[in-house]
PDB file of N, CA and C in Angstrom:
ATOM      1  N   VAL A   7      -3.437   6.842   3.141  1.00  0.00           N
ATOM      2  CA  VAL A   7      -3.666   8.319   2.488  1.00  0.00           C
ATOM      3  C   VAL A   7      -2.086   8.536   2.145  1.00  0.00           C
ATOM      4  N   LEU A   8      -2.146   8.849   0.622  1.00  0.00           N
ATOM      5  CA  LEU A   8      -0.852   9.241   0.086  1.00  0.00           C
ATOM      6  C   LEU A   8      -0.220  10.013   0.331  1.00  0.00           C
ATOM      7  N   SER A   9       0.896  10.622   0.385  1.00  0.00           N
ATOM      8  CA  SER A   9       1.269  11.997   1.274  1.00  0.00           C
ATOM      9  C   SER A   9       1.553  12.673  -0.207  1.00  0.00           C
ATOM     10  N   GLU A  10       2.140  12.589  -1.227  1.00  0.00           N
ATOM     11  CA  GLU A  10       1.560  12.962  -2.838  1.00  0.00           C
ATOM     12  C   GLU A  10       1.407  12.295  -3.739  1.00  0.00           C
ATOM     13  N   ASN A  11       0.679  12.862  -5.175  1.00  0.00           N
ATOM     14  CA  ASN A  11       0.395  11.858  -5.983  1.00  0.00           C
ATOM     15  C   ASN A  11       0.312  13.163  -7.317  1.00  0.00           C
ATOM     16  N   PRO A  12       1.428  13.258  -8.007  1.00  0.00           N
ATOM     17  CA  PRO A  12       1.953  12.227  -8.476  1.00  0.00           C
ATOM     18  C   PRO A  12       2.980  11.794  -7.525  1.00  0.00           C
ATOM     19  N   VAL A  13       3.965  10.518  -7.743  1.00  0.00           N
ATOM     20  CA  VAL A  13       4.979  10.272  -6.258  1.00  0.00           C
ATOM     21  C   VAL A  13       6.374  10.242  -7.437  1.00  0.00           C
ATOM     22  N   GLY A  14       7.580  10.685  -6.595  1.00  0.00           N
ATOM     23  CA  GLY A  14       8.723  10.236  -7.558  1.00  0.00           C
ATOM     24  C   GLY A  14       9.194   9.169  -7.147  1.00  0.00           C
ATOM     25  N   ASN A  15      10.802   8.995  -7.004  1.00  0.00           N
ATOM     26  CA  ASN A  15      11.473   7.897  -5.888  1.00  0.00           C
ATOM     27  C   ASN A  15      10.808   7.539  -5.205  1.00  0.00           C
ATOM     28  N   SER A  16       9.643   7.698  -4.357  1.00  0.00           N
ATOM     29  CA  SER A  16       9.471   7.240  -2.884  1.00  0.00           C
ATOM     30  C   SER A  16       8.164   7.272  -2.671  1.00  0.00           C
ATOM     31  N   LEU A  17       7.213   5.805  -3.035  1.00  0.00           N
ATOM     32  CA  LEU A  17       5.464   5.842  -2.399  1.00  0.00           C
ATOM     33  C   LEU A  17       5.556   6.023  -0.893  1.00  0.00           C
ATOM     34  N   GLU A  18       5.260   7.062  -0.459  1.00  0.00           N
ATOM     35  CA  GLU A  18       4.651   7.408   0.672  1.00  0.00           C
ATOM     36  C   GLU A  18       3.444   7.250   1.332  1.00  0.00           C
ATOM     37  N   PHE A  19       2.789   6.827   2.600  1.00  0.00           N
ATOM     38  CA  PHE A  19       1.159   6.867   2.466  1.00  0.00           C
ATOM     39  C   PHE A  19       1.290   6.052   4.057  1.00  0.00           C
ATOM     40  N   SER A  20       0.032   6.137   4.682  1.00  0.00           N
ATOM     41  CA  SER A  20      -0.252   5.757   6.035  1.00  0.00           C
ATOM     42  C   SER A  20      -1.050   5.318   5.807  1.00  0.00           C
ATOM     43  N   ILE A  21      -1.914   4.150   7.074  1.00  0.00           N
ATOM     44  CA  ILE A  21      -3.098   3.249   6.945  1.00  0.00           C
ATOM     45  C   ILE A  21      -3.663   3.483   8.515  1.00  0.00           C
ATOM     46  N   THR A  22      -4.365   3.359   8.511  1.00  0.00           N
ATOM     47  CA  THR A  22      -5.440   3.253   9.841  1.00  0.00           C
ATOM     48  C   THR A  22      -5.480   2.088   9.974  1.00  0.00           C
ATOM     49  N   TYR A  23      -5.636   1.239  10.915  1.00  0.00           N
ATOM     50  CA  TYR A  23      -5.988  -0.062  11.662  1.00  0.00           C
ATOM     51  C   TYR A  23      -6.181   0.129  12.532  1.00  0.00           C
ATOM     52  N   ARG A  24      -6.991  -1.507  12.817  1.00  0.00           N
ATOM     53  CA  ARG A  24      -8.282  -1.678  13.967  1.00  0.00           C
ATOM     54  C   ARG A  24      -6.996  -2.649  14.544  1.00  0.00           C
ATOM     55  N   TYR A  25      -7.372  -3.279  15.746  1.00  0.00           N
ATOM     56  CA  TYR A  25      -7.162  -4.492  16.734  1.00  0.00           C
ATOM     57  C   TYR A  25      -7.201  -5.488  15.886  1.00  0.00           C
ATOM     58  N   ASN A  26      -5.991  -6.330  15.522  1.00  0.00           N
ATOM     59  CA  ASN A  26      -5.907  -7.547  15.055  1.00  0.00           C
ATOM     60  C   ASN A  26      -6.286  -7.533  14.052  1.00  0.00           C
ATOM     61  N   ASP A  27      -5.617  -6.555  13.488  1.00  0.00           N
ATOM     62  CA  ASP A  27      -5.870  -6.572  12.134  1.00  0.00           C
ATOM     63  C   ASP A  27      -5.099  -7.272  11.388  1.00  0.00           C
ATOM     64  N   ASN A  28      -5.126  -8.024   9.862  1.00  0.00           N
ATOM     65  CA  ASN A  28      -4.044  -8.414   8.941  1.00  0.00           C
ATOM     66  C   ASN A  28      -4.419  -7.551   7.903  1.00  0.00           C
ATOM     67  N   MET A  29      -2.892  -7.294   7.354  1.00  0.00           N
ATOM     68  CA  MET A  29      -3.091  -6.124   6.353  1.00  0.00           C
ATOM     69  C   MET A  29      -1.933  -6.515   5.176  1.00  0.00           C
ATOM     70  N   VAL A  30      -2.248  -6.617   3.978  1.00  0.00           N
ATOM     71  CA  VAL A  30      -1.235  -7.262   2.887  1.00  0.00           C
ATOM     72  C   VAL A  30      -1.258  -6.318   1.824  1.00  0.00           C
ATOM     73  N   ILE A  31      -0.304  -5.614   1.325  1.00  0.00           N
ATOM     74  CA  ILE A  31      -0.398  -4.466   0.223  1.00  0.00           C
ATOM     75  C   ILE A  31       0.251  -4.313  -0.790  1.00  0.00           C
ATOM     76  N   GLU A  32       0.067  -4.474  -1.996  1.00  0.00           N
ATOM     77  CA  GLU A  32       0.454  -5.033  -3.105  1.00  0.00           C
ATOM     78  C   GLU A  32       0.321  -4.100  -4.286  1.00  0.00           C
ATOM     79  N   LEU A  33       1.179  -3.845  -5.316  1.00  0.00           N
ATOM     80  CA  LEU A  33       1.205  -3.078  -6.011  1.00  0.00           C
ATOM     81  C   LEU A  33       1.152  -3.879  -7.790  1.00  0.00           C
ATOM     82  N   TYR A  34       0.510  -3.031  -8.396  1.00  0.00           N
ATOM     83  CA  TYR A  34      -0.475  -3.450  -9.417  1.00  0.00           C
ATOM     84  C   TYR A  34       0.260  -2.283 -10.727  1.00  0.00           C
ATOM     85  N   ASP A  35       0.281  -2.812 -11.950  1.00  0.00           N
ATOM     86  CA  ASP A  35       0.590  -1.875 -12.931  1.00  0.00           C
ATOM     87  C   ASP A  35      -1.106  -1.570 -13.420  1.00  0.00           C
ATOM     88  N   ILE A  36      -1.307  -0.762 -14.465  1.00  0.00           N
ATOM     89  CA  ILE A  36      -2.455  -0.115 -14.665  1.00  0.00           C
ATOM     90  C   ILE A  36      -3.634  -1.385 -15.614  1.00  0.00           C
ATOM     91  N   GLN A  37      -2.803  -1.976 -15.852  1.00  0.00           N
ATOM     92  CA  GLN A  37      -3.241  -3.429 -16.549  1.00  0.00           C
ATOM     93  C   GLN A  37      -4.219  -4.853 -15.611  1.00  0.00           C
ATOM     94  N   GLY A  38      -3.506  -4.342 -14.415  1.00  0.00           N
ATOM     95  CA  GLY A  38      -4.037  -5.819 -13.214  1.00  0.00           C
ATOM     96  C   GLY A  38      -2.588  -6.123 -13.205  1.00  0.00           C
ATOM     97  N   LYS A  39      -1.418  -6.499 -13.592  1.00  0.00           N
ATOM     98  CA  LYS A  39      -0.345  -7.352 -12.995  1.00  0.00           C
ATOM     99  C   LYS A  39       0.432  -6.661 -12.125  1.00  0.00           C
ATOM    100  N   LEU A  40       0.574  -7.921 -11.216  1.00  0.00           N
ATOM    101  CA  LEU A  40       0.673  -7.959  -9.644  1.00  0.00           C
ATOM    102  C   LEU A  40       2.367  -7.788 -10.066  1.00  0.00           C
ATOM    103  N   ILE A  41       2.848  -6.437  -9.831  1.00  0.00           N
ATOM    104  CA  ILE A  41       4.503  -6.115  -9.915  1.00  0.00           C
ATOM    105  C   ILE A  41       4.722  -6.647  -8.214  1.00  0.00           C
ATOM    106  N   ARG A  42       5.094  -6.527  -7.111  1.00  0.00           N
ATOM    107  CA  ARG A  42       5.099  -6.772  -5.771  1.00  0.00           C
ATOM    108  C   ARG A  42       3.794  -7.070  -4.564  1.00  0.00           C
ATOM    109  N   GLN A  43       4.515  -7.386  -4.234  1.00  0.00           N
ATOM    110  CA  GLN A  43       3.784  -7.557  -2.727  1.00  0.00           C
ATOM    111  C   GLN A  43       5.070  -6.579  -1.822  1.00  0.00           C
ATOM    112  N   LEU A  44       4.194  -5.886  -1.138  1.00  0.00           N
ATOM    113  CA  LEU A  44       5.042  -4.345  -0.847  1.00  0.00           C
ATOM    114  C   LEU A  44       5.279  -4.737   1.040  1.00  0.00           C
ATOM    115  N   ALA A  45       3.909  -5.282   1.387  1.00  0.00           N
ATOM    116  CA  ALA A  45       4.207  -5.600   2.744  1.00  0.00           C
ATOM    117  C   ALA A  45       3.254  -6.724   3.561  1.00  0.00           C
ATOM    118  N   ARG A  46       3.327  -7.087   4.576  1.00  0.00           N
ATOM    119  CA  ARG A  46       2.608  -8.492   4.725  1.00  0.00           C
ATOM    120  C   ARG A  46       2.385  -7.834   5.955  1.00  0.00           C
ATOM    121  N   ASP A  47       1.796  -7.400   7.217  1.00  0.00           N
ATOM    122  CA  ASP A  47       1.850  -6.952   8.408  1.00  0.00           C
ATOM    123  C   ASP A  47       0.527  -7.156   9.075  1.00  0.00           C
ATOM    124  N   ARG A  48       0.535  -8.230  10.569  1.00  0.00           N
ATOM    125  CA  ARG A  48      -0.397  -8.090  11.756  1.00  0.00           C
ATOM    126  C   ARG A  48       0.075  -7.322  12.504  1.00  0.00           C
ATOM    127  N   PHE A  49      -1.462  -6.322  12.976  1.00  0.00           N
ATOM    128  CA  PHE A  49      -1.046  -5.145  13.896  1.00  0.00           C
ATOM    129  C   PHE A  49      -2.357  -5.565  15.705  1.00  0.00           C
ATOM    130  N   PRO A  50      -1.669  -6.163  16.122  1.00  0.00           N
ATOM    131  CA  PRO A  50      -2.123  -6.783  17.050  1.00  0.00           C
ATOM    132  C   PRO A  50      -2.416  -5.786  18.760  1.00  0.00           C
ATOM    133  N   ASP A  51      -2.169  -4.667  18.139  1.00  0.00           N
ATOM    134  CA  ASP A  51      -2.636  -3.398  19.299  1.00  0.00           C
ATOM    135  C   ASP A  51      -3.875  -3.014  19.596  1.00  0.00           C
ATOM    136  N   VAL A  52      -4.254  -3.375  20.814  1.00  0.00           N
ATOM    137  CA  VAL A  52      -5.345  -3.693  21.647  1.00  0.00           C
ATOM    138  C   VAL A  52      -6.229  -1.970  20.845  1.00  0.00           C
ATOM    139  N   ASN A  53      -5.634  -0.742  20.514  1.00  0.00           N
ATOM    140  CA  ASN A  53      -6.306  -0.192  20.402  1.00  0.00           C
ATOM    141  C   ASN A  53      -6.078   0.518  19.315  1.00  0.00           C
ATOM    142  N   GLY A  54      -5.929  -0.180  17.534  1.00  0.00           N
ATOM    143  CA  GLY A  54      -5.421   0.397  16.602  1.00  0.00           C
ATOM    144  C   GLY A  54      -4.436   1.551  16.783  1.00  0.00           C
ATOM    145  N   GLY A  55      -3.981   1.954  15.642  1.00  0.00           N
ATOM    146  CA  GLY A  55      -3.492   2.851  15.298  1.00  0.00           C
ATOM    147  C   GLY A  55      -2.967   3.307  13.421  1.00  0.00           C
ATOM    148  N   THR A  56      -2.298   3.928  13.827  1.00  0.00           N
ATOM    149  CA  THR A  56      -1.893   4.365  12.454  1.00  0.00           C
ATOM    150  C   THR A  56      -0.175   3.995  12.316  1.00  0.00           C
ATOM    151  N   LYS A  57      -0.224   3.517  10.849  1.00  0.00           N
ATOM    152  CA  LYS A  57       1.115   2.760  10.540  1.00  0.00           C
ATOM    153  C   LYS A  57       1.489   3.824   9.232  1.00  0.00           C
ATOM    154  N   ASN A  58       2.607   4.178   9.504  1.00  0.00           N
ATOM    155  CA  ASN A  58       3.195   5.247   8.153  1.00  0.00           C
ATOM    156  C   ASN A  58       4.112   3.570   7.021  1.00  0.00           C
ATOM    157  N   TYR A  59       4.576   3.876   5.612  1.00  0.00           N
ATOM    158  CA  TYR A  59       4.751   3.095   5.155  1.00  0.00           C
ATOM    159  C   TYR A  59       5.393   4.036   4.377  1.00  0.00           C
ATOM    160  N   GLU A  60       6.943   3.392   3.648  1.00  0.00           N
ATOM    161  CA  GLU A  60       7.922   4.618   2.167  1.00  0.00           C
ATOM    162  C   GLU A  60       8.322   3.409   1.632  1.00  0.00           C
ATOM    163  N   PHE A  61       8.133   3.149   0.396  1.00  0.00           N
ATOM    164  CA  PHE A  61       8.468   2.207  -0.131  1.00  0.00           C
ATOM    165  C   PHE A  61       9.512   3.042  -1.537  1.00  0.00           C
ATOM    166  N   PRO A  62      10.687   2.372  -2.338  1.00  0.00           N
ATOM    167  CA  PRO A  62      11.250   3.285  -3.028  1.00  0.00           C
ATOM    168  C   PRO A  62      10.483   2.695  -4.935  1.00  0.00           C
ATOM    169  N   VAL A  63      10.299   3.356  -5.632  1.00  0.00           N
ATOM    170  CA  VAL A  63       9.500   2.960  -6.689  1.00  0.00           C
ATOM    171  C   VAL A  63      10.685   3.484  -7.978  1.00  0.00           C
ATOM    172  N   SER A  64      11.774   3.586  -7.419  1.00  0.00           N
ATOM    173  CA  SER A  64      12.623   4.556  -8.712  1.00  0.00           C
ATOM    174  C   SER A  64      12.929   3.322 -10.337  1.00  0.00           C
ATOM    175  N   ASP A  65      12.715   1.912  -9.823  1.00  0.00           N
ATOM    176  CA  ASP A  65      12.551   1.464 -10.789  1.00  0.00           C
ATOM    177  C   ASP A  65      11.789   1.870 -11.570  1.00  0.00           C
ATOM    178  N   LEU A  66      10.388   1.912 -11.323  1.00  0.00           N
ATOM    179  CA  LEU A  66       8.939   1.975 -12.205  1.00  0.00           C
ATOM    180  C   LEU A  66       9.131   3.092 -13.549  1.00  0.00           C
ATOM    181  N   SER A  67       8.560   2.178 -14.320  1.00  0.00           N
ATOM    182  CA  SER A  67       8.263   3.514 -15.409  1.00  0.00           C
ATOM    183  C   SER A  67       7.494   4.396 -15.312  1.00  0.00           C
ATOM    184  N   SER A  68       7.327   5.685 -15.525  1.00  0.00           N
ATOM    185  CA  SER A  68       6.625   6.537 -15.359  1.00  0.00           C
ATOM    186  C   SER A  68       5.274   5.897 -16.007  1.00  0.00           C
ATOM    187  N   GLY A  69       3.977   6.629 -15.003  1.00  0.00           N
ATOM    188  CA  GLY A  69       2.632   5.744 -15.727  1.00  0.00           C
ATOM    189  C   GLY A  69       1.599   5.611 -14.497  1.00  0.00           C
ATOM    190  N   VAL A  70       0.438   4.727 -14.321  1.00  0.00           N
ATOM    191  CA  VAL A  70      -0.321   5.083 -13.552  1.00  0.00           C
ATOM    192  C   VAL A  70      -0.489   3.718 -13.105  1.00  0.00           C
ATOM    193  N   TYR A  71      -0.214   3.073 -11.594  1.00  0.00           N
ATOM    194  CA  TYR A  71      -0.293   2.137 -11.359  1.00  0.00           C
ATOM    195  C   TYR A  71      -1.317   2.298 -10.067  1.00  0.00           C
ATOM    196  N   ILE A  72      -1.701   1.130  -8.928  1.00  0.00           N
ATOM    197  CA  ILE A  72      -2.469   0.737  -8.073  1.00  0.00           C
ATOM    198  C   ILE A  72      -2.147  -0.104  -7.024  1.00  0.00           C
ATOM    199  N   LEU A  73      -2.700   1.067  -6.301  1.00  0.00           N
ATOM    200  CA  LEU A  73      -2.034  -0.042  -4.513  1.00  0.00           C
ATOM    201  C   LEU A  73      -2.977  -0.609  -4.392  1.00  0.00           C
ATOM    202  N   ASN A  74      -3.201  -2.109  -3.896  1.00  0.00           N
ATOM    203  CA  ASN A  74      -3.973  -3.033  -3.409  1.00  0.00           C
ATOM    204  C   ASN A  74      -4.154  -3.450  -1.884  1.00  0.00           C
ATOM    205  N   PHE A  75      -4.770  -2.701  -0.645  1.00  0.00           N
ATOM    206  CA  PHE A  75      -4.909  -3.261   0.689  1.00  0.00           C
ATOM    207  C   PHE A  75      -5.966  -3.675   0.739  1.00  0.00           C
ATOM    208  N   HIS A  76      -5.488  -4.960   1.712  1.00  0.00           N
ATOM    209  CA  HIS A  76      -6.363  -5.889   2.105  1.00  0.00           C
ATOM    210  C   HIS A  76      -6.518  -6.776   2.969  1.00  0.00           C
ATOM    211  N   ASN A  77      -7.666  -6.564   4.583  1.00  0.00           N
ATOM    212  CA  ASN A  77      -7.525  -7.077   5.352  1.00  0.00           C
ATOM    213  C   ASN A  77      -8.539  -8.031   5.935  1.00  0.00           C
ATOM    214  N   ASN A  78      -8.558  -7.949   6.928  1.00  0.00           N
ATOM    215  CA  ASN A  78      -9.854  -8.939   7.466  1.00  0.00           C
ATOM    216  C   ASN A  78     -11.157  -8.612   7.537  1.00  0.00           C
ATOM    217  N   THR A  79     -11.643  -7.168   6.978  1.00  0.00           N
ATOM    218  CA  THR A  79     -12.852  -7.099   6.270  1.00  0.00           C
ATOM    219  C   THR A  79     -13.272  -6.786   5.202  1.00  0.00           C
ATOM    220  N   GLY A  80     -12.075  -6.635   3.925  1.00  0.00           N
ATOM    221  CA  GLY A  80     -12.290  -6.493   2.629  1.00  0.00           C
ATOM    222  C   GLY A  80     -10.939  -5.843   2.051  1.00  0.00           C
ATOM    223  N   ARG A  81     -11.085  -5.523   0.592  1.00  0.00           N
ATOM    224  CA  ARG A  81     -10.594  -4.758   0.066  1.00  0.00           C
ATOM    225  C   ARG A  81     -10.660  -3.321  -0.037  1.00  0.00           C
ATOM    226  N   GLN A  82      -9.538  -2.483  -0.647  1.00  0.00           N
ATOM    227  CA  GLN A  82      -9.626  -1.294  -1.347  1.00  0.00           C
ATOM    228  C   GLN A  82      -8.562  -0.909  -1.953  1.00  0.00           C
ATOM    229  N   SER A  83      -8.520  -0.230  -2.752  1.00  0.00           N
ATOM    230  CA  SER A  83      -7.030   0.303  -4.196  1.00  0.00           C
ATOM    231  C   SER A  83      -7.102   1.780  -4.319  1.00  0.00           C
ATOM    232  N   MET A  84      -6.227   2.376  -4.849  1.00  0.00           N
ATOM    233  CA  MET A  84      -5.942   3.398  -5.006  1.00  0.00           C
ATOM    234  C   MET A  84      -4.620   3.904  -5.827  1.00  0.00           C
ATOM    235  N   LYS A  85      -5.419   4.994  -6.828  1.00  0.00           N
ATOM    236  CA  LYS A  85      -4.438   4.763  -8.089  1.00  0.00           C
ATOM    237  C   LYS A  85      -3.371   6.196  -7.655  1.00  0.00           C
ATOM    238  N   PHE A  86      -2.340   5.701  -8.385  1.00  0.00           N
ATOM    239  CA  PHE A  86      -1.282   6.424  -8.089  1.00  0.00           C
ATOM    240  C   PHE A  86      -0.556   6.478  -9.433  1.00  0.00           C
ATOM    241  N   ILE A  87       0.111   8.314  -9.370  1.00  0.00           N
ATOM    242  CA  ILE A  87       0.756   8.188 -10.930  1.00  0.00           C
ATOM    243  C   ILE A  87       2.463   8.448 -10.353  1.00  0.00           C
ATOM    244  N   LYS A  88       3.436   7.294 -11.368  1.00  0.00           N
ATOM    245  CA  LYS A  88       4.597   7.403 -11.145  1.00  0.00           C
ATOM    246  C   LYS A  88       5.245   8.442 -12.033  1.00  0.00           C
ATOM    247  N   LYS A  89       6.039  10.172 -11.567  1.00  0.00           N
ATOM    248  CA  LYS A  89       6.607  10.690 -12.572  1.00  0.00           C
ATOM    249  C   LYS A  89       7.473  10.069 -13.805  1.00  0.00           C
TER     250      LYS A  89
END
């Protein structure tokens, strides 16, 4: 869940995860070009939970970007606008 959209200089969001989940978070431009991998995490917590993330995006030009999340069970994408 994004904390705000459009975003300014900081991209903030939270992810709910399950026990023993592996999560990769990648940032793409609107054409589908990988800009960078933001995180690669393993969540060994027995009960799962929520993790908050914050990444600087002041180096990005204004426009539309895609966050791609993939874990043990699949993929999900979310668009956001950089002011």
